[in-house]
Short mmCIF file of C-alpha atoms and ligand atoms in Angstrom, two decimals:
data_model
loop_
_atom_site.label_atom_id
_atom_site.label_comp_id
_atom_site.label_asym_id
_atom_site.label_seq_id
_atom_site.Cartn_x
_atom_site.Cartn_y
_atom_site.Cartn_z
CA UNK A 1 22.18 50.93 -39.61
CA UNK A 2 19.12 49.13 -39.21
CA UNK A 3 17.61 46.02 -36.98
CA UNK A 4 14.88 43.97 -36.82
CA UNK A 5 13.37 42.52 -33.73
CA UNK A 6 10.96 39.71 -34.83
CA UNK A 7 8.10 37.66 -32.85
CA UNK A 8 8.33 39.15 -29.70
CA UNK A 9 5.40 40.34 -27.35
CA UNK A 10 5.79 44.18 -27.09
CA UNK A 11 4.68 45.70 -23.61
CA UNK A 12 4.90 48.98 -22.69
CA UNK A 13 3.19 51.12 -19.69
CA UNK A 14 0.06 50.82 -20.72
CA UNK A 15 -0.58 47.33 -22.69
CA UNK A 16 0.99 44.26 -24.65
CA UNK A 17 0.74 42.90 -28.18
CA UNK A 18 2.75 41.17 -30.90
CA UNK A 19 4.69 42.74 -32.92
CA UNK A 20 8.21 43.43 -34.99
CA UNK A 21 10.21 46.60 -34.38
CA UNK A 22 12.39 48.06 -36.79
CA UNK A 23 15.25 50.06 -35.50
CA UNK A 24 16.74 52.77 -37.67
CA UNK A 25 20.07 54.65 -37.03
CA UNK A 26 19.00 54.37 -32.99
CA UNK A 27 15.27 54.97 -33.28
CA UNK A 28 12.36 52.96 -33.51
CA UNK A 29 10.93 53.17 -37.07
CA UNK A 30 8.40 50.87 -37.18
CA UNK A 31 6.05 48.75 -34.64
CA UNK A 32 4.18 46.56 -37.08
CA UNK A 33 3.19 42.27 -37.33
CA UNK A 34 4.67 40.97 -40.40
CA UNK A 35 7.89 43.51 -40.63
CA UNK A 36 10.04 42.37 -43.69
CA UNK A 37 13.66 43.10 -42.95
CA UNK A 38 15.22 45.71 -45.09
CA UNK A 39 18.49 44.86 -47.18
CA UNK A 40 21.44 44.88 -44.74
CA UNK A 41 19.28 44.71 -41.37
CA UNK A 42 20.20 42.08 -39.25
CA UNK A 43 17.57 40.58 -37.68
CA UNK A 44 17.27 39.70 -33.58
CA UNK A 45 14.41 36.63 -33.53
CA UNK A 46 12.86 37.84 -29.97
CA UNK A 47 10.80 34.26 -29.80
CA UNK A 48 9.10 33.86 -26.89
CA UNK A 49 10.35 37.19 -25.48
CA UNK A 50 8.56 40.08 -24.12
CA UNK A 51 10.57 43.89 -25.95
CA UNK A 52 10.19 46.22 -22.94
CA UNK A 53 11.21 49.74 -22.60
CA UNK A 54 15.09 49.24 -21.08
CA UNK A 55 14.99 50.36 -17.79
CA UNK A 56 16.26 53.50 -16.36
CA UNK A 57 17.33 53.96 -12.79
CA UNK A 58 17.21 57.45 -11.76
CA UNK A 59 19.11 57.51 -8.83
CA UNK A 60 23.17 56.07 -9.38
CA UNK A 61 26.61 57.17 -7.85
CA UNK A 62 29.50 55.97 -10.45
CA UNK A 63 32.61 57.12 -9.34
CA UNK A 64 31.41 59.13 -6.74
CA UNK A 65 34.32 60.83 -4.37
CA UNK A 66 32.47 60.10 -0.88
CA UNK A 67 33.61 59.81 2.76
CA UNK A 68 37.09 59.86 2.16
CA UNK A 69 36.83 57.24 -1.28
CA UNK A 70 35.73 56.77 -4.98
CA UNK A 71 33.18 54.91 -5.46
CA UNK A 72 34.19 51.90 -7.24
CA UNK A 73 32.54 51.44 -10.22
CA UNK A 74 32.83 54.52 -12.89
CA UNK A 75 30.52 55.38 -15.47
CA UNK A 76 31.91 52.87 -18.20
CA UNK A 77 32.30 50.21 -16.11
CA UNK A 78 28.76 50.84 -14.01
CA UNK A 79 26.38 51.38 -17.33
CA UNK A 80 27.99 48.35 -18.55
CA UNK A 81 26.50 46.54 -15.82
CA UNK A 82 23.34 48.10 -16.45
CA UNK A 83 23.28 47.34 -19.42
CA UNK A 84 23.83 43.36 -18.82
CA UNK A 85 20.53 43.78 -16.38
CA UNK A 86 17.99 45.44 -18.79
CA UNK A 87 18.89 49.04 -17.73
CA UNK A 88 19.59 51.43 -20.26
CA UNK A 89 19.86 54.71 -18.89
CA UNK A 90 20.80 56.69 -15.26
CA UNK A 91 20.28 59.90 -13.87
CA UNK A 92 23.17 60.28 -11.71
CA UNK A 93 24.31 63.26 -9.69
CA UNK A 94 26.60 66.09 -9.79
CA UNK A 95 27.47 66.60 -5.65
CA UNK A 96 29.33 70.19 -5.59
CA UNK A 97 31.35 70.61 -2.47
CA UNK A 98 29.91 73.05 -0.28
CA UNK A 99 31.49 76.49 -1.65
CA UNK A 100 32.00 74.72 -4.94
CA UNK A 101 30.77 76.39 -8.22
CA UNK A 102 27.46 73.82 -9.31
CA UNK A 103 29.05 74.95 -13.21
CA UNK A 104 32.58 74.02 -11.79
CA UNK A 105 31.50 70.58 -10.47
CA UNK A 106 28.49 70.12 -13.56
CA UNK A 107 31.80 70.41 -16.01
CA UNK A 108 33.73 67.61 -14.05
CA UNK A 109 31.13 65.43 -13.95
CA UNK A 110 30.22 65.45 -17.46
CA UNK A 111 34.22 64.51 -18.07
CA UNK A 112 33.75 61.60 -16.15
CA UNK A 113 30.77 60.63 -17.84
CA UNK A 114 32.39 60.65 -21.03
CA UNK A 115 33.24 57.08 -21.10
CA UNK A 116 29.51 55.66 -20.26
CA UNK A 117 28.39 52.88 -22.13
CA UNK A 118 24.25 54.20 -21.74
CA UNK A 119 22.84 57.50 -21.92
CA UNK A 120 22.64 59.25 -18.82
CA UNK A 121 21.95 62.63 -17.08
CA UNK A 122 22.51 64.65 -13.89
CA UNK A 123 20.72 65.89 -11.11
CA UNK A 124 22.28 68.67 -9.57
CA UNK A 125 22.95 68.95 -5.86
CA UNK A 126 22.56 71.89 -3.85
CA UNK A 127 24.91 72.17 -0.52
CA UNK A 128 25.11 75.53 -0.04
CA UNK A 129 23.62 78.24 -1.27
CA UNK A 130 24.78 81.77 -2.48
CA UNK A 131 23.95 84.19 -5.39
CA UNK A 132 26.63 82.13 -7.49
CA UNK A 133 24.08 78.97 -6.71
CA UNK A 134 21.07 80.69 -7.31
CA UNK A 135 22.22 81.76 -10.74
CA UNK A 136 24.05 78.63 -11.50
CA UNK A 137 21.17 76.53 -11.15
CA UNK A 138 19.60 78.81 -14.02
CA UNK A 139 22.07 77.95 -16.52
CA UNK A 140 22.11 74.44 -15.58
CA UNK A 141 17.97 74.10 -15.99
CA UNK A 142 17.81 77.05 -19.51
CA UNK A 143 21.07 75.83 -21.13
CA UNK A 144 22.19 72.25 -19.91
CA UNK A 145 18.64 70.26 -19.74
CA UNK A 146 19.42 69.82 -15.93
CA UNK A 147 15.57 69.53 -14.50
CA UNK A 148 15.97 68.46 -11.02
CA UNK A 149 18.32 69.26 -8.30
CA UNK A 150 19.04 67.40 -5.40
CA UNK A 151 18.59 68.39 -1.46
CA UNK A 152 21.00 66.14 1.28
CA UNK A 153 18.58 66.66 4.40
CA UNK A 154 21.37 64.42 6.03
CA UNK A 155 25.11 64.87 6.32
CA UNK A 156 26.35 67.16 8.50
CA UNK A 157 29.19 69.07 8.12
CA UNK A 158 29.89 67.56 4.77
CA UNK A 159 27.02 67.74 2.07
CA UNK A 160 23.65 68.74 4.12
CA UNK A 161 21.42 70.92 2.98
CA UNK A 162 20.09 73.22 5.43
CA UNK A 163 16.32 74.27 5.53
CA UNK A 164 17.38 77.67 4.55
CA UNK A 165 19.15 76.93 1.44
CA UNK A 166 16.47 74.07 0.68
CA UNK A 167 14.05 76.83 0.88
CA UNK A 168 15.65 79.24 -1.00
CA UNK A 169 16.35 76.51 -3.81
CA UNK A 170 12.98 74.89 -3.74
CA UNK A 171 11.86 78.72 -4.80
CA UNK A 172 14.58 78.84 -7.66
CA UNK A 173 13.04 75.95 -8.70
CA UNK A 174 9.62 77.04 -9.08
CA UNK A 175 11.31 79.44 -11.01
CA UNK A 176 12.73 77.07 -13.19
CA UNK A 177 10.21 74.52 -13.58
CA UNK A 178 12.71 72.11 -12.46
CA UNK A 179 11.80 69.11 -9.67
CA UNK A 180 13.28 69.54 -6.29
CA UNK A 181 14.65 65.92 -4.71
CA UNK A 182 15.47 65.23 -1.52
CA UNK A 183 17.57 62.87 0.71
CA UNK A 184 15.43 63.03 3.32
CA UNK A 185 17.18 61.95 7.04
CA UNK A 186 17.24 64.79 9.85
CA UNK A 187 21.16 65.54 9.59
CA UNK A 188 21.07 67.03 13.09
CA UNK A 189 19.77 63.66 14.63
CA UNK A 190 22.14 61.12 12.98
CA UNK A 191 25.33 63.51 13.99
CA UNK A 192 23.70 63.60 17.50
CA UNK A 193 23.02 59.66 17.55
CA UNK A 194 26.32 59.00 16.33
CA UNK A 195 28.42 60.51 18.33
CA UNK A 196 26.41 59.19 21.17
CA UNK A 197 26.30 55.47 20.12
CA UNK A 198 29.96 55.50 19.81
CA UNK A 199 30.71 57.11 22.81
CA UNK A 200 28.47 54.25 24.76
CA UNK A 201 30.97 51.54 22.70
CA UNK A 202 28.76 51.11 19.92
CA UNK A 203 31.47 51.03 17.56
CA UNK A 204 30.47 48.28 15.09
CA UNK A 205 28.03 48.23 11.87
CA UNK A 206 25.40 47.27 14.63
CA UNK A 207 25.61 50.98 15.07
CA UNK A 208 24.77 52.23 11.99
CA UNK A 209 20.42 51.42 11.56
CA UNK A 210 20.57 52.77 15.45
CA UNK A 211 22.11 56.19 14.37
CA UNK A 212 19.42 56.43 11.38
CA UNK A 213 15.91 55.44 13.25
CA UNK A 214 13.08 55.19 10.65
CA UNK A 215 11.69 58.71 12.69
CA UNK A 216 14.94 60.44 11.43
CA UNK A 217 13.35 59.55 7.57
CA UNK A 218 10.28 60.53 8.62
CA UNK A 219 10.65 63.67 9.98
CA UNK A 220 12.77 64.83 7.49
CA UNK A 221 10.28 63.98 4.18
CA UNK A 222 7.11 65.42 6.14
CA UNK A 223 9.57 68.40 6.93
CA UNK A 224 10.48 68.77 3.15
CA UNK A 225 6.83 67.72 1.99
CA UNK A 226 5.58 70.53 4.27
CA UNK A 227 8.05 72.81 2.80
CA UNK A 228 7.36 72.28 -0.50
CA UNK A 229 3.43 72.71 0.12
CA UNK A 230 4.06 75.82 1.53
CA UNK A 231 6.12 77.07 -1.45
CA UNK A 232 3.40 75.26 -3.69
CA UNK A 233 6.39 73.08 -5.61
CA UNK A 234 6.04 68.94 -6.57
CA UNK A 235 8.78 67.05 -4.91
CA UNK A 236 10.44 64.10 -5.50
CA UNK A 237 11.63 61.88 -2.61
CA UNK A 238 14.43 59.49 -3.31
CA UNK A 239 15.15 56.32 -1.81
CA UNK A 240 11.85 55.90 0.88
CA UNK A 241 12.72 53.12 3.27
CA UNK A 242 10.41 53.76 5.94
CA UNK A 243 6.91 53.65 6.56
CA UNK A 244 7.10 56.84 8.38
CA UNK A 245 7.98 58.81 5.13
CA UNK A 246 5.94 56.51 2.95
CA UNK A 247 2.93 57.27 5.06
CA UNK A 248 3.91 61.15 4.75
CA UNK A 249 4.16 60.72 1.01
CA UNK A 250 0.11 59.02 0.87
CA UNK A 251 -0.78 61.59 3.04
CA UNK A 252 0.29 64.42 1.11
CA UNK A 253 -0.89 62.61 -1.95
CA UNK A 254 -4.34 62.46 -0.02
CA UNK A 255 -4.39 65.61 0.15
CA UNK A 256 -3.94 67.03 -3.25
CA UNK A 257 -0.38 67.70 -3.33
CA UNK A 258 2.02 66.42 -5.65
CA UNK A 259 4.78 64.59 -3.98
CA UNK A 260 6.75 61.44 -6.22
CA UNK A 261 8.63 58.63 -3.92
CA UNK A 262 10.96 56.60 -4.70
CA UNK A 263 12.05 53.41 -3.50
CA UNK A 264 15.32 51.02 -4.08
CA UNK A 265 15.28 47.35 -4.91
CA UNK A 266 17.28 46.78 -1.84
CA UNK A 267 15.01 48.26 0.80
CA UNK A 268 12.12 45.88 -0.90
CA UNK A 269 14.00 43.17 -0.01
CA UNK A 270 16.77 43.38 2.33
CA UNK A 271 16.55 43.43 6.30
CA UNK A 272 18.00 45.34 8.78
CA UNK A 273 19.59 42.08 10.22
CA UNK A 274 22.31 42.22 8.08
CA UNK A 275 24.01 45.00 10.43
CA UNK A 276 24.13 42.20 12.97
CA UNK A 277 25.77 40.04 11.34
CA UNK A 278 29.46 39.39 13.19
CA UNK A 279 31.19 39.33 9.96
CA UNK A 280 32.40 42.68 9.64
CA UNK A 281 32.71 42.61 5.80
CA UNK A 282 29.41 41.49 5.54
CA UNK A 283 27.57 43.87 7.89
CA UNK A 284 29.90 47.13 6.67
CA UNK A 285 29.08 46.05 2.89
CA UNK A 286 25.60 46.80 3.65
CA UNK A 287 25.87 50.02 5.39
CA UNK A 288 24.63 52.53 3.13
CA UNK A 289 21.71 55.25 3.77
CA UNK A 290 19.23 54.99 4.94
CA UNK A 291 20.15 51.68 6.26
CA UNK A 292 17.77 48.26 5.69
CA UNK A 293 15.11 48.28 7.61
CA UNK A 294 12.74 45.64 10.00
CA UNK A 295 10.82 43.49 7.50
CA UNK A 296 7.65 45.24 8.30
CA UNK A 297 8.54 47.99 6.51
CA UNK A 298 9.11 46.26 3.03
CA UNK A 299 5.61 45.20 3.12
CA UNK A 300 4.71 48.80 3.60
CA UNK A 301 6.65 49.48 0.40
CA UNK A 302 5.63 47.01 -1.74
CA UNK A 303 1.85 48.14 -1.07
CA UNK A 304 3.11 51.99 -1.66
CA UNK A 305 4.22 50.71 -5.15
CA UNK A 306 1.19 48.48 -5.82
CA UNK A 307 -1.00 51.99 -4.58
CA UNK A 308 0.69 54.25 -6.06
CA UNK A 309 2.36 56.36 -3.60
CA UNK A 310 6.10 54.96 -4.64
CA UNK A 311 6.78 56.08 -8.61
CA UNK A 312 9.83 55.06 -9.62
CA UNK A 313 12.33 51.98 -8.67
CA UNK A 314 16.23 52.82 -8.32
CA UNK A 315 18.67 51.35 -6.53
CA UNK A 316 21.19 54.27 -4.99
CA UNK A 317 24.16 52.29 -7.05
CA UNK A 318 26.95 53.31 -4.68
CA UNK A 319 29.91 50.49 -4.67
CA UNK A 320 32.43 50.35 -2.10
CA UNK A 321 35.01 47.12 -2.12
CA UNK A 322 35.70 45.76 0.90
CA UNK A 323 39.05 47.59 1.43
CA UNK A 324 36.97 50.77 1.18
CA UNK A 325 34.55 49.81 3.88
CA UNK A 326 37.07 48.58 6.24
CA UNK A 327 38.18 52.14 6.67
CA UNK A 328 35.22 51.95 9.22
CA UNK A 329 36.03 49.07 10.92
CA UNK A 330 36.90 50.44 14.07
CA UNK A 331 33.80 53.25 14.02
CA UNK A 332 30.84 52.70 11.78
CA UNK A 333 30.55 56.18 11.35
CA UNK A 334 33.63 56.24 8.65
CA UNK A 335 31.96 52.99 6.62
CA UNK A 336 31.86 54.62 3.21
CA UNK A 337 27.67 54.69 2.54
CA UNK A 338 26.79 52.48 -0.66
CA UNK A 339 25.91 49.39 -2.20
CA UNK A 340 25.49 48.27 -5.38
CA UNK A 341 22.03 47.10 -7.84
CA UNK A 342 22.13 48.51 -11.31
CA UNK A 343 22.58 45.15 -12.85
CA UNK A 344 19.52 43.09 -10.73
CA UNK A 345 17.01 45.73 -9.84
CA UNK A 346 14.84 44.64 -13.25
CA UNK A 347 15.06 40.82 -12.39
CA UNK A 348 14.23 41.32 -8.33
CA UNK A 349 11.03 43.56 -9.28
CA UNK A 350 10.32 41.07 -12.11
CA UNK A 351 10.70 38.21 -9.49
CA UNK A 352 9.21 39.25 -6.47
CA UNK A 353 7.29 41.95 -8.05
CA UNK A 354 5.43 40.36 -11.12
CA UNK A 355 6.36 36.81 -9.92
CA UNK A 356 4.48 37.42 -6.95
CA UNK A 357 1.57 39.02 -8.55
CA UNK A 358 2.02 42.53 -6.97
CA UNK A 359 2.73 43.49 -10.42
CA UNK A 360 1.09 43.15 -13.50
CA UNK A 361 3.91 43.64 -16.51
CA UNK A 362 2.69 46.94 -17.60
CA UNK A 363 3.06 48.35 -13.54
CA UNK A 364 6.73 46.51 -13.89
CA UNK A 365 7.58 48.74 -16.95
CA UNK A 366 5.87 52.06 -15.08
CA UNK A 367 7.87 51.50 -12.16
CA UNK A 368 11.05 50.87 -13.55
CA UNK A 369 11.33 53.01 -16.66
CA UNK A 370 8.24 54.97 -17.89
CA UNK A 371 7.64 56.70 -14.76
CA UNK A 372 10.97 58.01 -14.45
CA UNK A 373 11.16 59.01 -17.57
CA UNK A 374 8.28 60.91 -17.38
CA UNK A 375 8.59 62.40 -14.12
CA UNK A 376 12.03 63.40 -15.15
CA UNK A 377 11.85 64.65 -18.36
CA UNK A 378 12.69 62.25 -20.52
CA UNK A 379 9.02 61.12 -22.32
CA UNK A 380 8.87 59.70 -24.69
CA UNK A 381 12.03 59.67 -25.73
CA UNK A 382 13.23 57.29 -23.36
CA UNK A 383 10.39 54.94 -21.61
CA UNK A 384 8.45 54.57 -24.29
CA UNK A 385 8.19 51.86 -27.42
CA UNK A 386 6.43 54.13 -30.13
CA UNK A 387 7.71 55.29 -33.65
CA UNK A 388 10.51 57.97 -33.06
CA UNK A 389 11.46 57.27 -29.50
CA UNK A 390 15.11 56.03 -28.78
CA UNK A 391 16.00 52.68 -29.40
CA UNK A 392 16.25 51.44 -26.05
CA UNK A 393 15.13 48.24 -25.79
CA UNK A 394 15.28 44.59 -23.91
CA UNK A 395 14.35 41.37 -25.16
CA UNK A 396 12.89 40.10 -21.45
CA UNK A 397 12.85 36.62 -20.88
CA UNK A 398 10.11 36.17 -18.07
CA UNK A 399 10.45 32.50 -17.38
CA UNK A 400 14.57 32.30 -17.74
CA UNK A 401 16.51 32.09 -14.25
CA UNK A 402 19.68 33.25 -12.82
CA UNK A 403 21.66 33.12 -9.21
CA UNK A 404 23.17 36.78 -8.40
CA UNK A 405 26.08 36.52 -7.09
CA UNK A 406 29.31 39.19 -6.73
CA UNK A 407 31.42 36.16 -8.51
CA UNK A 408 29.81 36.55 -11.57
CA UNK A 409 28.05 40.66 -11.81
CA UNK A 410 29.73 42.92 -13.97
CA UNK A 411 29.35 45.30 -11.36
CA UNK A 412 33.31 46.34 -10.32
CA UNK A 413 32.79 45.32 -6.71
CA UNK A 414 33.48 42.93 -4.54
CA UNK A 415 29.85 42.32 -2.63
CA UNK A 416 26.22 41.96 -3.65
CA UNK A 417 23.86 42.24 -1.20
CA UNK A 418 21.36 39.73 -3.09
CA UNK A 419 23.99 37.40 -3.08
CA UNK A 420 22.18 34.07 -4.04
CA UNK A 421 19.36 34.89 -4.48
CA UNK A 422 17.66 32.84 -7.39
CA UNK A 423 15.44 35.43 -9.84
CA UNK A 424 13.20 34.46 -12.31
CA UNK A 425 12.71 36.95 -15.39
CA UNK A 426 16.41 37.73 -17.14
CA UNK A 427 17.20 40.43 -19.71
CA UNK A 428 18.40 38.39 -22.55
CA UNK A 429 19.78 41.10 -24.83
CA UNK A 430 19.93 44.86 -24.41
CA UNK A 431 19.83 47.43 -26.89
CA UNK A 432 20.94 51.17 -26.19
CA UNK A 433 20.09 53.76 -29.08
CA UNK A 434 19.90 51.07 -31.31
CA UNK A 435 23.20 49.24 -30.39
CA UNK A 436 22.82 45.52 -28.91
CA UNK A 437 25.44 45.53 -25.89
CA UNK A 438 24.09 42.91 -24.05
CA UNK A 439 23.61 39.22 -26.18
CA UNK A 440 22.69 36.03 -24.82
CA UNK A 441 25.50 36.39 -21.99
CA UNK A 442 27.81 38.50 -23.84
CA UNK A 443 28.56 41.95 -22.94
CA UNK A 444 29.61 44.01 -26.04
CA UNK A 445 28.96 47.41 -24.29
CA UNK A 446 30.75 50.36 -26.29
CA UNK A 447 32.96 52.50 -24.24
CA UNK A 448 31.91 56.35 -24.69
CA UNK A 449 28.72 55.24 -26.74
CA UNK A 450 26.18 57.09 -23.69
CA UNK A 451 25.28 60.52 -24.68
CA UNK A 452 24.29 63.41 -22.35
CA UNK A 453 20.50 63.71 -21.60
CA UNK A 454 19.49 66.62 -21.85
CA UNK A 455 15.81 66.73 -19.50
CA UNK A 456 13.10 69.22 -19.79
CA UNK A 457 11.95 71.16 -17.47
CA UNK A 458 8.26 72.56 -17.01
CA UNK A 459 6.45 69.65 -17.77
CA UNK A 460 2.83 68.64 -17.65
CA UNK A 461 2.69 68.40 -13.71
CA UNK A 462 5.11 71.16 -13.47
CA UNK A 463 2.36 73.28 -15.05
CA UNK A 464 -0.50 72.02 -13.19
CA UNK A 465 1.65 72.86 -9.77
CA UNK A 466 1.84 76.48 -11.52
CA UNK A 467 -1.89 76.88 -11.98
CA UNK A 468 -2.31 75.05 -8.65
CA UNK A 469 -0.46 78.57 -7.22
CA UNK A 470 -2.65 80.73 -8.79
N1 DUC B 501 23.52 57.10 0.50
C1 DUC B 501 24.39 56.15 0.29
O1 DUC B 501 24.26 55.09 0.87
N2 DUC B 501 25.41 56.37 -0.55
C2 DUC B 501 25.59 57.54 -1.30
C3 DUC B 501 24.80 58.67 -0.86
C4 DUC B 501 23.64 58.33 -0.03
O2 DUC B 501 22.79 59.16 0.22
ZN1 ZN B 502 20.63 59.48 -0.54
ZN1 ZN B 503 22.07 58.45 -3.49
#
């Protein structure tokens, strides 16, 4: 099965030109002006179009069994959405429960996963750690392409990762040439600040950005940064909201280390005056963690991006409907954590990231697919528009507009915490290995079409952190 994308501006990581793609059985088979369509091709006339890499966002929760709930949307449903927005693959996560088997929970998620509409892979938590881990963790990375795992610095008596076991599995992954992540909030704090905040009356989602201080964030990533120089590994830390751990992350950086941030379209953007909102619905839908910040914060962020101390965009995709959240209502502290982005996180960094000039188009497709891929071991299959890679593509209208709002998302959730907001720069058809689920407004995404990912592990900077160690 073959298509051809005609006329369109191609721009990829590094530059932009004109050109027609040919896609064959998934790939890309051609980059060329002047294409002639072979017999039986249809033909996609990309106009006045930029063809970008589709995005990936390597940090989602689809049906994710958390505080006492599913999240709501699954993996059909939630790469669907994606897939409507311009993103075209995830890198989820596999969350054992402490004393599970990592092969035991690996194996269930990969059931679930079955039905995705986009490809997608797994990082691997670790919260706990035994022989069974250690040795788990090697099958995952040798046999299963599983190239990261996942540290919860945050927690407590449920998922947290204590420095022990992060120590002990930052080694393994030297070991493996895998990237260790990490969820970086002291675990010890919020559990302290909780139960204290509550116990003064604080009871409402007022509570929850005073239980989660940006110094929590901060300590934690310099903790795990520290760590991780010590043991001479790269790290990868997800979702930085604060300029604490941001300025832990240049600082590193400044020093020679190798340390990867990541931030979320929501904590660009969003404020921490949502939790003080007196609608209850409306605060609790955007408790998630960390929480929203003060606004001084996202102009930290944005210049991390523009410097290049933030990698990678995500968004932490995590939906709970409103009946979920209201299991909180009387104690913040049992507000399910998540919110949704996976179908606007390219149109709000197109909007306020190249709209405003902080990003040039190129930056736009490092920061939300390239980078990931390559940091995650994905280049150039994925990321990348060049002869052989997959056919993951997006026909980006820069100049088009649309309103976000929960009334009309694909996402299955009630809330959207950009929720009006008027973006400029609209995917306008998505492709995923070749197959256009996303036309013009109409969402043709194929049940059980995403395949596994299989990552690889001991890349380029991988290496370098090897010869680094002597
Ligand atoms: N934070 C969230 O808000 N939800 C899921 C997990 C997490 O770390
Ligand atoms: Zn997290
Ligand atoms: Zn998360």
């Amino acid at each position: 099965m073959s298509t051809l994308i005609r006329g369109g501006t191609v721009v990829d990581a590094e530059t932009s030109c004109r050109a027609d793609l040919l896609v064959v059985d998934g790939r890309i088979a051609a980059i060329a002006e002047g294409l002639e369509a072979p017999s039986g091709a249809a033909v996609v006339d990309a106009g006045d179009r930029l063809v970008i890499p589709g995005g990936i966002d390597p940090h989602t929760h689809m049906q994710l069994p958390f505080m006492g709930t599913v999240a709501s949307d699954d993996f059909y449903t939630g790469t669907a959405a994606g897939l409507a927005g311009g993103t075209t693959s995830i890198v989820d996560f596999v969350i054992p429960n402490p004393q599970q088997s990592l092969m035991e929970a690996y194996t269930t998620w990969r059931g679930w996963a079955e039905k995705a509409a986009a490809d997608y892979g797994f990082h691997v938590a670790i919260t706990w750690w035994d022989e069974s881990v250690h040795a788990d963790m090697g099958t995952l990375a040798r046999e299963h392409g599983v190239a990261s795992f996942k540290h919860f610095m945050a927690y407590k008596n449920a998922i947290m990762c204590d420095d022990e076991a992060l120590v002990s599995s930052f080694t393994r992954c030297i070991e493996l040439g895998a990237l260790p992540t990490v969820h970086a909030e002291n675990g010890e704090l919020v559990f302290r600040l909780q139960k204290q905040l509550v116990a003064q009356g604080i009871t409402g989602p007022e509570g929850h950005p005073l239980s989660r201080p940006p110094a929590v964030e901060g300590e934690a990533a310099n903790r795990a940064i520290r760590i991780a120089e010590v043991l001479g590994t790269p790290l990868y830390v997800v979702h930085v909201s604060a300029e604490q751990a941001l300025e832990a992350i240049a600082r590193a950086r400044g020093e020679g280390q190798r340390v990867f941030g990541e931030v979320l379209a929501g904590h660009l953007l969003v404020d921490d005056s949502v939790y003080r909102n007196l609608d209850f619905t409306f605060a609790a839908g955007h408790v998630m963690s960390p929480p929203f910040r003060p606004r001084h914060h996202q102009d930290a962020l944005w210049a991390g991006l523009q410097a290049g101390h933030l990698h990678t965009t995500a968004t932490d995709h995590c939906c709970f409907c409103a009946p979920q959240k209201a299991a909180g209502r009387d104690n913040f502290t049992l507000i399910p954590n998540g919110c949704a982005g996976i179908e606007d996180r390219m149109s709000l960094l197109w909007h306020y990231g190249v709209g405003s000039g902080r990003l040039t188009p190129s930056e736009f497709v490092r920061v939300t697919s390239t980078n990931a891929a390559q940091i995650f071991g994905m280049y150039p299959r994925k990321g990348a528009i060049r002869i052989g890679a997959d056919a993951d593509l997006v026909l980006w209208d820069p100049v088009a507009t649309r309103t976000i709002s929960a009334s009309t998302h694909h996402q299955n959730v009630d809330f959207n915490i950009f929720e009006g907001r008027t973006v400029s720069g609209v995917a306008t058809h998505s492709f995923t290995r070749g197959l256009l689920a996303w036309a013009d407004g109409d969402l043709r995404a194929v049940r059980g079409h995403g395949q596994y990912l299989k990552r690889a592990t001991g890349g380029a900077y991988i290496e370098a952190s090897a010869k680094r160690r002597g």
